[in-house]
Structure formats: structure tokens, C-alpha cells
Amino acid sequence: QVQLVQSGAEVREPGASLKVSCKASGYTFTDYFIHWVRQAPGQGLEWMGWINSNSGATNYVPKFQGWVTMTRDTSISTAYMELSRLRSDDTAVYYCARTRDRSSPDLGDWGQGTLVTVSS
Amino acid sequence: QSALTQPPSASGSPGQSVAISCTGTSSDVGSYNYVSWYQQHPGKAPKLIIYEVTKRPSGVPDRFSGSKSGNTASLTVSGLQAEDEADYYCISYAGSNNLVFGGGTKLTVL
């Protein structure tokens, strides 16, 4: 079955950077886009963008352009999301999610989430 | 693009039906049949329960149904059960490979 397993919780100081991984299994990694979504404590879901796991092309929400980088390593079926210049309001659970099928924009499978705490 | 508008809360008694709205614009909900709904229980990842406005993934009870009229999509939960208490989010395709999210609705089963 499809599984997306994310890296563990992280604590960072303001101004630092962070890289979250999302290891996929149970399907052909390069056939589906990976999206990244975050959720601040007690808040709603916030879309950050996606990466085409095949070509590596990315599409970032304008708010995150310039400080988020999405990459992938097809040899190990893993997607990454790196955030730089962290601020306290970046404290959130970060999710990766796979599109439901090759041509749909729906998010059919989700990782378990990675809690990122930004605090001095 | 602006977020989709959802009511912050909704409620119903066990066995009743409740509808949650998701209002967008002619650039997103009104233009594409790519509205999806997600259920999120506390501390858990979201789960897809409706896609392409009306379709249910396998394993999702048929108590959950979706519809759309103009720029507004709706999720209806019929025969409410205690386990339906959760947060619900809508997402719409907005063109140019972009998505737009709703702010979420907290459903309480009284």
C-alpha cells in the first residue's frame, strides 16, 4: 500500500534552516506529484506548493518563494522540503501529500506530519 | 488567490444530516470540477473523503456526499455518527497548477 513516511520532529532557532524528508513506498515514485502543506498550532491547512517527482519541476506559493526549496531523490523515492531563515511563526506541522492519481490535483495520501518548533 | 470560505463551525445530533459549504470564485470552484474534501481528526493527518466534487475514495462511507452549484461546493454528512466529529477542509484547483484551500470547519456531534 502507499506510504509516505516523514522525518522526525525538529527544533530550530530563529534564522536557522530546516530540511524535512518524505520517503515514499508502495508505488512508482516518479509517477506522482508531491505537495507540501503546513498547519500551525490550532490553525488550518496552508498549501506551500508541489514538486514533480519525475522532472523535479516545482511550483511554490508566492508567499514561500525565495525561502522554500523542494527537491527529490528518485534513487531513494524521497522528497524534501527545505525552509530557510526560520521565524517563530514557522512553527507548525509540515505534511507531504501525494496526488491521488497521475492527472488529478487531489491529495490522496498523506505523510504522518513533522512537527517543527522554532524557538530561541 | 484568496482562500475558499468555509463556516468555522457546524453541528448536528447523531442521526441527523449536516452540510458544510465552501465558497470560492469563478476562477476556482466555479471553473473546475476539482473540489475535494478532507477530514482531519485531532493529531492526525488529513484524509481525502471526496474528490472531483462528488466522488468517494474506496472505504469512505456513503454517508459522505459532495455537490457543487456555481462557485459554492458543499459536503453533506448524513446519519451523523460520533466519529464524524472532526475538522473538514475543502480544496479546489485554481488553474495554472495551483490549489486553493478552505479555512476549515469544525464539526461537532452533539
Coordinates of N, CA and C in Angstrom, one line a residue, chain A residues 35 37 39 43-47 50 59 95 100-101 103-108 110-112, chain B residues 1 34 36 38 40 44-48 51-52 89 91 93 96-99 101-103:
Chain A
H35 N 3.0 17.2 -2.9 CA 2.7 18.5 -2.4 C 3.2 18.7 -0.9
V37 N 2.2 20.8 2.7 CA 1.2 21.5 3.3 C 1.6 21.7 4.8
Q39 N 0.6 23.2 8.9 CA -0.5 23.6 9.8 C 0.0 24.1 11.1
Q43 N -4.5 26.0 13.9 CA -4.9 26.7 12.7 C -5.2 25.7 11.5
G44 N -5.6 26.3 10.4 CA -6.0 25.5 9.3 C -4.8 25.0 8.4
L45 N -5.1 24.3 7.3 CA -4.1 23.9 6.4 C -3.6 25.0 5.5
E46 N -2.3 25.0 5.2 CA -1.7 26.1 4.4 C -0.9 25.4 3.3
W47 N -1.3 25.5 2.0 CA -0.6 24.9 0.9 C 0.7 25.7 0.6
W50 N 4.2 22.4 -4.8 CA 4.5 21.0 -5.2 C 5.8 20.8 -5.9
N59 N 6.6 24.2 -8.1 CA 5.6 25.4 -8.1 C 5.4 25.8 -6.7
Y95 N 3.3 18.6 6.4 CA 2.9 17.4 5.8 C 3.3 17.3 4.3
R100 N -3.7 12.0 -5.9 CA -4.5 10.8 -5.9 C -4.2 9.9 -7.1
D101 N -4.0 10.6 -8.3 CA -3.6 9.8 -9.4 C -2.7 10.7 -10.3
S103 N -3.1 12.4 -12.9 CA -3.6 13.7 -13.5 C -4.5 14.5 -12.6
S104 N -4.7 14.0 -11.4 CA -5.6 14.8 -10.5 C -4.8 15.7 -9.6
P105 N -5.5 16.8 -9.2 CA -4.9 17.6 -8.2 C -5.2 17.3 -6.7
D106 N -6.0 16.2 -6.5 CA -6.5 15.8 -5.2 C -5.3 15.2 -4.4
L107 N -5.3 15.4 -3.1 CA -4.2 14.8 -2.3 C -4.7 13.6 -1.7
G108 N -4.3 12.4 -2.3 CA -4.9 11.2 -1.9 C -4.3 10.5 -0.7
W110 N -1.3 11.0 2.5 CA -0.5 12.0 3.3 C 0.5 11.3 4.2
G111 N 1.6 12.0 4.4 CA 2.5 11.6 5.4 C 2.0 11.8 6.8
Q112 N 2.7 11.3 7.8 CA 2.2 11.4 9.2 C 2.4 12.8 9.8
Chain B
Q1 N -4.1 33.8 -4.9 CA -5.5 33.6 -4.9 C -6.0 33.6 -3.4
Y34 N -12.9 20.1 -9.7 CA -11.8 19.5 -9.0 C -11.9 20.1 -7.5
S36 N -12.2 19.0 -3.7 CA -12.0 17.8 -2.8 C -12.2 18.2 -1.4
Y38 N -11.5 17.0 2.9 CA -10.7 16.2 3.7 C -11.2 16.3 5.1
Q40 N -10.1 15.7 9.1 CA -8.9 15.6 10.0 C -9.3 15.5 11.4
K44 N -4.0 14.0 13.9 CA -3.9 13.1 12.7 C -3.7 13.9 11.4
A45 N -3.2 13.2 10.4 CA -3.1 13.8 9.1 C -4.5 13.9 8.4
P46 N -4.7 14.8 7.6 CA -6.0 14.9 6.8 C -6.2 13.6 6.0
K47 N -7.4 13.3 5.7 CA -7.8 12.1 4.9 C -8.8 12.6 3.8
L48 N -8.5 12.2 2.6 CA -9.4 12.5 1.5 C -10.7 11.7 1.6
Y51 N -13.6 13.6 -3.8 CA -12.7 14.2 -4.8 C -13.6 14.4 -6.1
E52 N -13.1 15.3 -6.9 CA -13.9 15.7 -8.1 C -15.3 16.0 -7.8
Y89 N -11.9 20.2 5.6 CA -11.3 21.2 4.7 C -11.7 20.9 3.3
I91 N -10.7 21.9 -0.8 CA -9.6 22.3 -1.6 C -10.1 22.4 -3.1
Y93 N -9.0 23.2 -7.3 CA -8.0 23.5 -8.3 C -8.3 24.9 -8.7
S96 N -3.5 26.8 -13.6 CA -2.1 27.0 -13.6 C -1.4 26.2 -12.6
N97 N -1.9 25.0 -12.4 CA -1.3 24.0 -11.4 C -1.3 24.6 -10.0
N98 N -2.2 25.4 -9.7 CA -2.4 25.9 -8.3 C -3.6 25.4 -7.6
L99 N -3.5 25.3 -6.3 CA -4.6 24.9 -5.4 C -5.0 26.1 -4.5
F101 N -7.1 26.6 -0.7 CA -7.6 25.8 0.4 C -8.7 26.6 1.1
G102 N -9.6 25.9 1.7 CA -10.6 26.5 2.6 C -10.0 26.6 4.0
G103 N -10.6 27.4 4.8 CA -10.1 27.7 6.2 C -10.4 26.6 7.2

